[in-house]
Amino acid sequence: QASQEELKAAYRRLCMLYHPDKHRDPELKTQAERLFNLVHQAYEVLSDPQTRAIYDIYGRRGLEMEGWEVVERKRTAAEIREEFERLQREREERRLQQRTNPKGTISVGIDATDLFDRYDEEYEDVPGSGFPQIEINKMHISQSIEAPLTATDTAILSGNLSTQNGNGGGSINLALRRVTSAKGWGELEFGAGDLHGPLFGLKIFRNLTPRCFITTNCALQFSSRGVRPGLTTVLARNLDKNTMGYLQWRWGIQSAMNTSIVRDTKTSHFTVALQLGIPHSFMMVSYQHKFQDEDQTRVKGSLKAGFFGTIVEYGAERKISRHSVLGATVSVGVPQGVSLKIKLNRASQTYFFPVHLTDQLLPSAVFYATVGPLVIYFAMHRLVIKPYLRAQKERELEKQRENTASDILQKKQEAEAAVRLMQESVRRIIEAEEARMGLIIVNAWYGKFVNDNSRKNEKVKVIDVTVPLQCLVKDSKLILTEASKAGLPGFYDPCVGEEKSLKVLYQFRGVLHQVMSADNEALRIPKQCKCHRLPSFF
């Protein structure tokens, strides 16, 4: 976003710094010529609106190849950007054609009631009765894929298989969805299964206002008993920025009316719902707290009461890798008993393991269902997950360093050359700043700092940037914008792929100050407030 005047000012400043005629030493003169030519090339590109537009869009490669082809067809910067957006849309459409967006769920139900509900008298003489019997009593597998046909049409193929206590079945469905406008879409569904006959459905979504939408789903299920029609309508409205209200009416085999309010913020998720229907009527309240940590930890609890009884659930979930989230929930209910539900989300796949522990309300079952997963998780996290993630990160960083080694070496040589060429200019700047009791950079370091005791084994990787930072001081001010500081004159990246900071110890009006700034954080010194000022004993 720099203006032409800002570009010219920066160009003149760097030309004065790197002009070959200002350096008598042959080695410095050679280094100055190389850096001066780089500055001149950069200014030639950025001062011309056409080449600047190409560079902004395509980078350096665009100037060498496809960028010039665009210039031959389009003359103004606006037209170049328009052409680029058109090409981007075409690439997005091609990418859309290749995307299938698979989603799947695998659920394995486990009956572990023999752990707590054993009858020793009856099984006393049965061989092997000393070991509790844990069985898999139900399984469910579902999968769906999407096949974009055009920019507005999508085909969705889905299927599922289920089995419980030796009996099971499956079904397959095909849906065709069309986006009719920016306000809505429609979907036709066809399905068949071995337990039910053919299914025909129609689903319509429509935005009524910017804050309100409606979804209607009509279905006809054919079976040996005849045709079973069904209708579901959901009306939703934004009550405020973070709150949605829903009204649902369902007519058919299980008719019901449901109303719910959902509030979702950065730190919490709250839901309250009320349903009146056949065969189930209930009221439900749930709350989830979102911790703002690196692992995206969440704890949740809910209470559900109705004609079927009362269920209390509590649990937590946590991110264990870049694409995986692990969660566990304890369910305590009357007359349902105690269950432990373990869920693993891996990208678009979900693995669900409900473990039924007992049909009774036993404190021992509640205790082991709560404590057991916590002990196993923390042991696995410390012994397996954490070392694996650390090793994976190291491999990625090592690979990134190898790929950028030659480029970083060149940047390092350019930075060191720039620092040598800055010495005379920095000497004059310091003399001028000392005369006016202005801004003097005492020391400055850039790179990876280790201040946390938990990371004391990690190596500090910093470079001294005192000279290049002093060179950027103008009229007793230093202003750095929101961008990586590795691109500043005299800087380079000492630790590729790792978190970096800039630490500055400076003197202003004869008083020492210190500040630590993140790599992409804007920095302006001196500060009007005294937040950078060091205590007087320094």
Coordinates of C-alpha atoms in Angstrom, one line a residue:
Q1 CA 0.0 0.0 0.0
A2 CA 3.0 2.3 -0.1
S3 CA 2.5 5.5 -2.1
Q4 CA 4.9 6.7 -4.8
E5 CA 6.3 9.4 -2.5
E6 CA 7.1 6.7 0.2
L7 CA 8.8 4.5 -2.5
K8 CA 10.9 7.4 -3.7
A9 CA 11.9 8.4 -0.1
A10 CA 12.9 4.8 0.7
Y11 CA 14.8 4.5 -2.7
R12 CA 16.8 7.7 -2.1
R13 CA 17.6 6.6 1.5
L14 CA 19.0 3.2 0.3
C15 CA 20.8 4.7 -2.6
M16 CA 22.7 7.0 -0.3
L17 CA 23.5 4.0 1.9
Y18 CA 24.7 1.6 -0.8
H19 CA 26.0 4.0 -3.5
P20 CA 29.4 2.5 -4.7
D21 CA 31.1 5.9 -4.9
K22 CA 30.7 6.3 -1.1
H23 CA 33.0 3.4 -0.4
R24 CA 36.7 3.3 -1.2
D25 CA 37.6 -0.2 0.0
P26 CA 37.5 -2.5 -3.1
E27 CA 35.6 -5.3 -1.2
L28 CA 33.0 -2.9 0.2
K29 CA 32.7 -1.2 -3.2
T30 CA 31.8 -4.6 -4.8
Q31 CA 29.3 -5.4 -2.1
A32 CA 27.8 -1.9 -2.5
E33 CA 27.4 -2.3 -6.2
R34 CA 25.5 -5.6 -5.8
L35 CA 23.1 -4.2 -3.2
F36 CA 22.7 -0.9 -5.1
N37 CA 21.7 -2.9 -8.2
L38 CA 19.1 -4.9 -6.2
V39 CA 17.6 -1.7 -4.8
H40 CA 17.5 -0.2 -8.3
Q41 CA 15.8 -3.3 -9.7
A42 CA 13.2 -3.2 -6.9
Y43 CA 12.5 0.4 -7.5
E44 CA 12.1 -0.1 -11.3
V45 CA 9.5 -2.8 -10.6
L46 CA 7.5 -1.0 -7.9
S47 CA 7.6 2.5 -9.5
D48 CA 5.7 1.2 -12.6
P49 CA 2.0 0.5 -11.9
Q50 CA 1.9 -2.4 -14.4
T51 CA 5.0 -4.3 -13.2
R52 CA 4.0 -3.5 -9.6
A53 CA 0.6 -5.1 -10.1
I54 CA 2.2 -8.2 -11.7
Y55 CA 4.7 -8.5 -8.8
D56 CA 1.9 -8.1 -6.2
I57 CA 0.0 -10.9 -7.9
Y58 CA 2.6 -13.3 -9.3
G59 CA 5.8 -12.4 -7.4
R60 CA 9.2 -12.4 -9.1
R61 CA 8.4 -15.4 -11.3
G62 CA 5.5 -13.4 -12.8
L63 CA 8.0 -10.7 -14.0
E64 CA 9.9 -13.4 -15.8
M65 CA 7.1 -15.3 -17.5
E66 CA 3.3 -15.2 -17.2
G67 CA 3.2 -11.6 -15.9
W68 CA 4.5 -10.1 -19.2
E69 CA 2.0 -12.1 -21.1
V70 CA -0.7 -10.5 -19.1
V71 CA 0.7 -7.0 -19.8
E72 CA 0.5 -7.6 -23.5
R73 CA -3.2 -8.2 -23.3
K74 CA -4.1 -5.7 -20.5
R75 CA -2.7 -2.2 -20.0
T76 CA -3.7 -0.8 -16.7
A77 CA -3.1 -2.2 -13.2
A78 CA -6.9 -2.6 -12.6
E79 CA -7.2 -4.7 -15.8
I80 CA -4.2 -6.8 -14.7
R81 CA -5.9 -7.5 -11.4
E82 CA -9.2 -8.2 -13.1
E83 CA -7.5 -10.8 -15.4
F84 CA -5.8 -12.4 -12.4
E85 CA -9.1 -12.7 -10.5
R86 CA -10.6 -14.4 -13.6
L87 CA -7.8 -16.9 -13.8
Q88 CA -8.2 -17.5 -10.1
R89 CA -11.8 -18.3 -10.5
E90 CA -11.0 -20.7 -13.3
R91 CA -8.4 -22.5 -11.1
E92 CA -10.9 -22.6 -8.3
E93 CA -13.5 -24.3 -10.6
R94 CA -10.9 -26.9 -11.7
R95 CA -10.0 -27.5 -8.1
L96 CA -13.7 -27.8 -7.3
Q97 CA -14.1 -30.5 -10.0
Q98 CA -11.3 -32.5 -8.3
R99 CA -12.7 -32.2 -4.7
T100 CA -14.9 -35.0 -3.4
N101 CA -15.0 -33.8 0.3
P102 CA -15.3 -37.3 1.9
K103 CA -16.9 -37.6 5.3
G104 CA -17.3 -40.7 7.4
T105 CA -18.3 -42.0 10.8
I106 CA -17.4 -45.3 12.4
S107 CA -19.2 -46.1 15.7
V108 CA -18.4 -49.2 17.8
G109 CA -20.7 -49.9 20.8
I110 CA -19.1 -51.8 23.6
D111 CA -21.0 -53.6 26.4
A112 CA -18.8 -53.5 29.5
T113 CA -21.5 -54.0 32.1
D114 CA -19.8 -57.2 33.3
L115 CA -17.2 -55.1 34.9
F116 CA -19.7 -53.7 37.5
D117 CA -22.9 -55.7 37.2
R118 CA -21.6 -59.3 37.8
Y119 CA -23.6 -62.0 39.5
D120 CA -20.9 -64.2 41.2
E121 CA -23.4 -66.7 42.5
E122 CA -24.8 -67.7 39.1
Y123 CA -21.4 -67.9 37.4
E124 CA -19.4 -69.2 40.2
D125 CA -18.8 -72.7 38.6
V126 CA -18.7 -71.6 34.9
P127 CA -15.2 -72.0 33.4
G128 CA -13.6 -68.7 32.7
S129 CA -16.1 -66.8 34.8
G130 CA -13.3 -65.2 36.7
F131 CA -12.7 -62.7 33.8
P132 CA -15.3 -60.1 33.0
Q133 CA -16.9 -60.4 29.5
I134 CA -16.6 -57.3 27.4
E135 CA -18.5 -57.5 24.1
I136 CA -19.0 -55.4 21.0
N137 CA -22.8 -55.3 20.7
K138 CA -23.4 -52.8 17.9
M139 CA -21.6 -51.1 15.0
H140 CA -22.4 -48.4 12.6
I141 CA -20.5 -47.2 9.5
S142 CA -21.5 -44.3 7.3
Q143 CA -19.7 -42.6 4.5
S144 CA -20.5 -39.8 2.0
I145 CA -18.7 -38.1 -0.9
E146 CA -19.5 -35.0 -2.9
A147 CA -19.0 -34.7 -6.6
P148 CA -19.3 -31.1 -8.0
L149 CA -20.9 -31.2 -11.4
T150 CA -20.8 -27.5 -12.1
A151 CA -20.3 -24.3 -10.1
T152 CA -23.9 -24.6 -8.8
D153 CA -24.7 -28.3 -9.0
T154 CA -23.4 -31.0 -6.6
A155 CA -24.1 -34.7 -6.4
I156 CA -23.8 -36.3 -2.9
L157 CA -23.5 -40.1 -2.6
S158 CA -23.9 -41.6 0.9
G159 CA -24.4 -45.0 2.5
N160 CA -24.5 -46.6 5.9
L161 CA -24.3 -50.1 7.5
S162 CA -25.5 -50.9 11.0
T163 CA -25.6 -54.0 13.1
Q164 CA -26.8 -54.7 16.6
N165 CA -26.8 -58.0 18.5
G166 CA -26.5 -60.0 15.3
N167 CA -29.1 -58.1 13.3
G168 CA -28.3 -55.4 10.8
G169 CA -29.0 -53.6 7.5
G170 CA -27.9 -50.8 5.3
S171 CA -29.0 -48.1 2.9
I172 CA -27.6 -46.0 0.1
N173 CA -28.7 -42.5 -0.9
L174 CA -28.1 -40.1 -3.8
A175 CA -28.8 -36.4 -3.5
L176 CA -28.6 -33.7 -6.2
R177 CA -28.1 -30.2 -4.9
R178 CA -28.5 -27.0 -6.9
V179 CA -27.7 -23.5 -5.7
T180 CA -30.5 -21.5 -7.2
S181 CA -29.3 -18.1 -6.0
A182 CA -27.2 -16.3 -3.3
K183 CA -30.3 -16.7 -1.1
G184 CA -31.0 -20.4 -1.3
W185 CA -30.6 -23.9 -2.7
G186 CA -32.7 -27.0 -3.3
E187 CA -31.9 -30.7 -3.0
L188 CA -33.5 -33.9 -4.4
E189 CA -32.8 -37.2 -2.6
F190 CA -33.3 -40.8 -3.6
G191 CA -32.6 -43.7 -1.4
A192 CA -33.0 -47.5 -0.9
G193 CA -32.2 -50.0 1.8
D194 CA -32.8 -53.6 2.9
L195 CA -34.8 -52.7 6.0
H196 CA -36.9 -49.9 4.3
G197 CA -38.2 -49.4 0.8
P198 CA -37.4 -46.6 -1.6
L199 CA -37.1 -43.1 -0.3
F200 CA -37.9 -39.8 -2.1
G201 CA -37.1 -36.5 -0.5
L202 CA -37.0 -32.8 -1.3
K203 CA -35.0 -30.3 0.8
I204 CA -35.2 -26.5 0.4
F205 CA -33.1 -23.8 2.0
R206 CA -33.9 -20.1 1.7
N207 CA -32.7 -16.9 3.3
L208 CA -35.8 -14.9 4.1
T209 CA -33.9 -11.8 5.4
P210 CA -30.2 -11.2 6.2
R211 CA -30.9 -12.5 9.7
C212 CA -33.5 -15.2 9.1
F213 CA -33.6 -18.4 7.1
I214 CA -35.9 -21.4 6.7
T215 CA -35.2 -25.1 5.8
T216 CA -38.0 -27.5 4.7
N217 CA -37.5 -31.2 4.2
C218 CA -40.3 -33.4 2.7
A219 CA -39.9 -37.2 2.4
L220 CA -41.9 -40.2 1.2
Q221 CA -40.8 -43.6 2.6
F222 CA -42.2 -46.6 0.9
S223 CA -42.5 -49.9 2.7
S224 CA -44.6 -53.1 2.9
R225 CA -46.9 -51.2 5.3
G226 CA -47.5 -48.5 2.7
V227 CA -46.3 -45.0 2.2
R228 CA -45.0 -43.0 5.2
P229 CA -44.9 -39.2 4.5
G230 CA -42.8 -36.9 6.6
L231 CA -42.2 -33.2 6.9
T232 CA -39.7 -31.2 8.8
T233 CA -39.5 -27.4 8.9
V234 CA -36.8 -25.3 10.7
L235 CA -37.1 -21.5 11.1
A236 CA -33.9 -19.8 12.4
R237 CA -33.1 -16.2 13.3
N238 CA -30.1 -14.3 14.5
L239 CA -31.1 -12.8 17.8
D240 CA -27.8 -11.0 18.1
K241 CA -24.2 -11.3 16.9
N242 CA -23.6 -14.5 18.8
T243 CA -27.1 -15.9 19.4
M244 CA -29.4 -18.0 17.1
G245 CA -33.0 -19.0 17.8
Y246 CA -34.5 -22.1 16.2
L247 CA -38.1 -23.3 15.8
Q248 CA -38.6 -26.8 14.5
W249 CA -41.8 -28.7 13.5
R250 CA -41.7 -32.3 12.6
W251 CA -44.7 -34.3 11.3
G252 CA -44.6 -38.0 10.5
I253 CA -43.6 -41.1 12.4
Q254 CA -42.2 -39.2 15.3
S255 CA -44.1 -35.9 15.4
A256 CA -42.6 -33.1 17.6
M257 CA -42.2 -29.4 18.1
N258 CA -38.8 -28.1 19.2
T259 CA -37.5 -24.7 20.1
S260 CA -33.9 -23.9 21.0
I261 CA -31.6 -21.0 21.6
V262 CA -27.9 -21.3 20.9
R263 CA -25.3 -18.8 21.9
D264 CA -21.8 -19.3 20.6
T265 CA -18.9 -16.9 21.6
K266 CA -15.2 -17.1 21.5
T267 CA -15.0 -18.5 25.0
S268 CA -18.3 -20.4 25.4
H269 CA -21.2 -22.3 23.8
F270 CA -24.6 -22.4 25.5
T271 CA -27.7 -24.2 24.3
V272 CA -31.2 -24.5 25.8
A273 CA -33.9 -26.6 24.1
L274 CA -37.5 -27.7 24.7
Q275 CA -39.3 -30.4 22.8
L276 CA -42.9 -31.6 22.9
G277 CA -43.6 -34.7 20.9
I278 CA -44.4 -38.3 20.5
P279 CA -42.9 -40.4 21.9
H280 CA -40.3 -38.1 23.5
S281 CA -40.7 -34.7 25.3
F282 CA -37.8 -33.2 27.1
M283 CA -35.9 -30.1 28.2
M284 CA -32.1 -29.8 27.7
V285 CA -29.5 -27.3 28.9
S286 CA -25.8 -27.5 27.9
Y287 CA -22.8 -25.4 28.4
Q288 CA -19.3 -25.6 26.9
H289 CA -16.3 -23.5 27.9
K290 CA -13.5 -22.9 25.3
F291 CA -10.1 -22.3 26.7
Q292 CA -7.9 -20.0 24.6
D293 CA -4.9 -22.3 24.6
E294 CA -2.8 -23.9 21.9
D295 CA -4.6 -27.2 22.2
Q296 CA -8.1 -25.7 22.0
T297 CA -9.3 -27.4 25.2
R298 CA -13.0 -27.5 25.8
V299 CA -15.0 -28.7 28.9
K300 CA -18.7 -29.3 28.7
G301 CA -21.7 -30.3 30.7
S302 CA -25.4 -30.9 30.0
L303 CA -28.7 -31.8 31.7
K304 CA -31.5 -33.5 29.8
A305 CA -34.8 -34.4 31.5
G306 CA -38.0 -35.8 29.9
F307 CA -40.5 -38.7 29.8
F308 CA -37.6 -41.1 29.2
G309 CA -35.8 -40.1 32.4
T310 CA -32.9 -37.8 33.3
I311 CA -29.4 -37.7 31.9
V312 CA -26.4 -35.7 33.1
E313 CA -23.3 -35.6 30.9
Y314 CA -19.9 -34.0 31.4
G315 CA -16.7 -34.2 29.5
A316 CA -13.8 -32.6 27.7
E317 CA -12.1 -32.5 24.3
R318 CA -8.7 -31.4 23.2
K319 CA -6.7 -31.1 20.0
I320 CA -3.9 -33.7 20.0
S321 CA -2.4 -33.0 16.6
R322 CA -2.9 -30.7 13.7
H323 CA -5.9 -32.6 12.3
S324 CA -7.0 -34.7 15.3
V325 CA -9.3 -33.9 18.2
L326 CA -9.9 -36.3 21.1
G327 CA -12.9 -36.1 23.4
A328 CA -14.5 -38.1 26.3
T329 CA -17.9 -37.7 27.8
V330 CA -19.4 -39.4 30.9
S331 CA -23.1 -40.0 30.8
V332 CA -25.1 -40.7 34.0
G333 CA -28.8 -41.3 33.8
V334 CA -31.9 -42.9 35.1
P335 CA -32.8 -45.5 34.0
Q336 CA -29.9 -45.6 31.4
G337 CA -27.1 -46.1 33.9
V338 CA -23.5 -45.0 33.4
S339 CA -21.7 -44.8 30.0
L340 CA -18.4 -43.5 28.8
K341 CA -18.3 -42.1 25.2
I342 CA -14.9 -41.6 23.5
K343 CA -14.7 -39.7 20.2
L344 CA -11.8 -39.1 17.9
N345 CA -12.2 -36.6 15.0
R346 CA -9.4 -37.0 12.4
A347 CA -9.9 -34.5 9.6
S348 CA -13.4 -35.3 8.1
Q349 CA -13.5 -38.8 9.7
T350 CA -15.2 -39.4 13.1
Y351 CA -14.5 -42.5 15.3
F352 CA -17.0 -43.0 18.1
F353 CA -16.8 -45.6 20.9
P354 CA -19.8 -45.6 23.4
V355 CA -18.9 -47.9 26.3
H356 CA -21.9 -48.9 28.5
L357 CA -20.5 -49.6 32.0
T358 CA -23.6 -50.3 34.1
D359 CA -27.4 -50.2 34.2
Q360 CA -27.3 -48.9 37.7
L361 CA -26.1 -45.6 39.4
L362 CA -22.9 -47.0 40.9
P363 CA -20.4 -44.4 42.3
S364 CA -17.5 -46.7 41.4
A365 CA -18.5 -46.8 37.7
V366 CA -18.8 -42.9 37.7
F367 CA -15.4 -42.6 39.4
Y368 CA -13.6 -45.0 37.0
A369 CA -15.4 -43.5 33.9
T370 CA -14.1 -40.0 35.0
V371 CA -10.6 -40.7 36.3
G372 CA -9.6 -43.6 34.0
P373 CA -9.7 -41.6 30.7
L374 CA -7.8 -38.7 32.4
V375 CA -5.0 -40.9 33.6
I376 CA -4.7 -42.7 30.3
Y377 CA -4.7 -39.4 28.3
F378 CA -2.1 -37.7 30.4
A379 CA 0.2 -40.8 30.3
M380 CA -0.3 -41.2 26.5
H381 CA 0.2 -37.4 26.0
R382 CA 3.5 -37.4 28.0
L383 CA 4.9 -40.7 26.8
V384 CA 3.6 -40.9 23.2
I385 CA 1.8 -37.9 21.7
K386 CA 4.2 -35.1 22.9
P387 CA 7.4 -36.9 21.8
Y388 CA 5.8 -37.8 18.5
L389 CA 4.7 -34.2 17.8
R390 CA 8.1 -32.8 18.8
A391 CA 9.9 -35.2 16.5
Q392 CA 7.4 -34.4 13.7
K393 CA 8.0 -30.7 14.1
E394 CA 11.7 -31.1 14.1
R395 CA 11.5 -33.1 10.9
E396 CA 9.4 -30.4 9.2
L397 CA 11.8 -27.7 10.4
E398 CA 14.8 -29.7 9.2
K399 CA 13.2 -30.2 5.8
Q400 CA 12.3 -26.5 5.6
R401 CA 15.9 -25.5 6.5
E402 CA 17.3 -27.9 3.8
N403 CA 15.0 -26.4 1.2
T404 CA 15.9 -22.8 2.1
A405 CA 19.5 -23.3 3.0
S406 CA 21.0 -21.7 -0.2
D407 CA 18.6 -18.8 -0.1
I408 CA 19.2 -18.2 3.6
L409 CA 23.0 -18.3 3.0
Q410 CA 22.6 -15.6 0.3
K411 CA 20.4 -13.5 2.5
K412 CA 22.9 -13.8 5.3
Q413 CA 25.8 -12.7 3.1
E414 CA 23.7 -9.7 1.8
A415 CA 22.8 -8.8 5.4
E416 CA 26.4 -8.9 6.6
A417 CA 27.5 -6.9 3.5
A418 CA 24.7 -4.3 4.2
V419 CA 25.9 -4.0 7.9
R420 CA 29.5 -3.3 6.8
L421 CA 28.2 -0.6 4.4
M422 CA 26.1 1.0 7.1
Q423 CA 28.9 1.6 9.5
E424 CA 29.7 5.1 8.3
S425 CA 26.1 6.2 8.0
V426 CA 25.3 4.8 11.5
R427 CA 28.3 6.7 13.0
R428 CA 26.9 10.0 11.6
I429 CA 23.3 9.1 12.8
I430 CA 24.6 8.4 16.4
E431 CA 26.6 11.7 16.4
A432 CA 23.4 13.6 15.4
E433 CA 21.2 11.7 18.0
E434 CA 23.7 12.2 20.8
A435 CA 23.9 15.9 20.1
R436 CA 20.1 16.2 20.6
M437 CA 19.8 13.6 23.4
G438 CA 17.8 11.5 20.9
L439 CA 17.4 7.8 20.2
I440 CA 20.4 5.6 20.5
I441 CA 20.1 1.8 19.9
V442 CA 22.4 0.3 22.6
N443 CA 21.8 -3.3 21.7
A444 CA 19.3 -5.1 19.5
W445 CA 18.9 -8.9 18.8
Y446 CA 16.6 -10.7 16.4
G447 CA 15.6 -14.4 16.4
K448 CA 14.5 -17.1 18.8
F449 CA 14.6 -16.3 22.5
V450 CA 14.0 -18.9 25.2
N451 CA 12.6 -17.4 28.4
D452 CA 10.3 -20.3 29.5
N453 CA 11.9 -22.8 31.9
S454 CA 10.0 -25.6 30.2
R455 CA 12.0 -24.9 27.0
K456 CA 15.4 -24.4 28.7
N457 CA 16.8 -27.3 26.6
E458 CA 16.1 -25.4 23.4
K459 CA 18.9 -23.4 21.8
V460 CA 18.8 -19.6 21.5
K461 CA 19.2 -18.5 17.9
V462 CA 19.6 -14.7 17.6
I463 CA 21.6 -12.3 15.5
D464 CA 22.9 -8.8 16.4
V465 CA 20.9 -6.2 14.6
T466 CA 22.1 -3.1 16.5
V467 CA 23.7 -1.4 13.4
P468 CA 20.8 -2.0 10.9
L469 CA 18.3 -0.9 13.5
Q470 CA 20.2 2.3 14.3
C471 CA 20.4 3.0 10.5
L472 CA 16.6 3.1 10.4
V473 CA 16.3 5.8 13.1
K474 CA 15.2 9.1 11.7
D475 CA 14.5 12.3 13.7
S476 CA 14.8 10.3 17.0
K477 CA 12.1 7.9 15.9
L478 CA 12.1 4.2 14.8
I479 CA 8.9 3.0 13.1
L480 CA 8.5 -0.7 12.0
T481 CA 5.3 -1.8 10.2
E482 CA 3.4 -5.0 10.6
A483 CA 5.6 -7.4 8.6
S484 CA 8.3 -9.9 9.2
K485 CA 11.5 -8.1 10.3
A486 CA 13.6 -10.6 8.4
G487 CA 13.1 -8.5 5.3
L488 CA 14.7 -5.3 6.8
P489 CA 18.1 -4.1 5.5
G490 CA 20.8 -5.9 7.4
F491 CA 18.4 -8.6 8.8
Y492 CA 18.0 -12.2 7.8
D493 CA 16.1 -15.2 9.2
P494 CA 18.4 -17.0 11.8
C495 CA 15.9 -19.8 12.6
V496 CA 13.6 -20.7 9.6
G497 CA 10.1 -21.8 10.6
E498 CA 10.5 -20.9 14.3
E499 CA 8.9 -18.1 16.3
K500 CA 11.0 -15.0 16.3
S501 CA 11.1 -11.7 18.2
L502 CA 13.0 -8.5 18.3
K503 CA 14.6 -7.3 21.5
V504 CA 15.8 -3.7 21.7
L505 CA 17.8 -1.9 24.4
Y506 CA 17.8 1.8 23.6
Q507 CA 18.6 5.1 25.2
F508 CA 16.3 8.1 24.9
R509 CA 16.9 11.5 26.6
G510 CA 19.7 9.8 28.5
V511 CA 17.5 7.1 30.0
L512 CA 17.6 3.4 29.2
H513 CA 14.6 1.6 27.8
Q514 CA 13.9 -2.0 26.7
V515 CA 11.2 -3.6 24.5
M516 CA 10.5 -7.0 23.1
S517 CA 8.4 -7.2 19.9
A518 CA 7.0 -10.2 18.0
D519 CA 8.3 -10.8 14.5
N520 CA 5.1 -9.5 12.7
E521 CA 4.2 -6.9 15.3
A522 CA 4.4 -3.2 14.5
L523 CA 7.0 -1.3 16.6
R524 CA 7.3 2.4 17.4
I525 CA 9.9 3.8 19.7
P526 CA 10.3 5.8 21.8
K527 CA 6.9 5.4 23.5
Q528 CA 5.0 8.4 24.9
C529 CA 4.3 6.3 28.0
K530 CA 7.0 4.9 30.3
C531 CA 6.2 1.3 29.7
H532 CA 9.7 0.6 28.0
R533 CA 11.6 2.5 30.7
L534 CA 14.0 0.5 32.8
P535 CA 14.4 1.1 36.6
S536 CA 17.0 3.6 37.6
F537 CA 19.5 1.1 39.0
F538 CA 20.2 -0.1 35.4

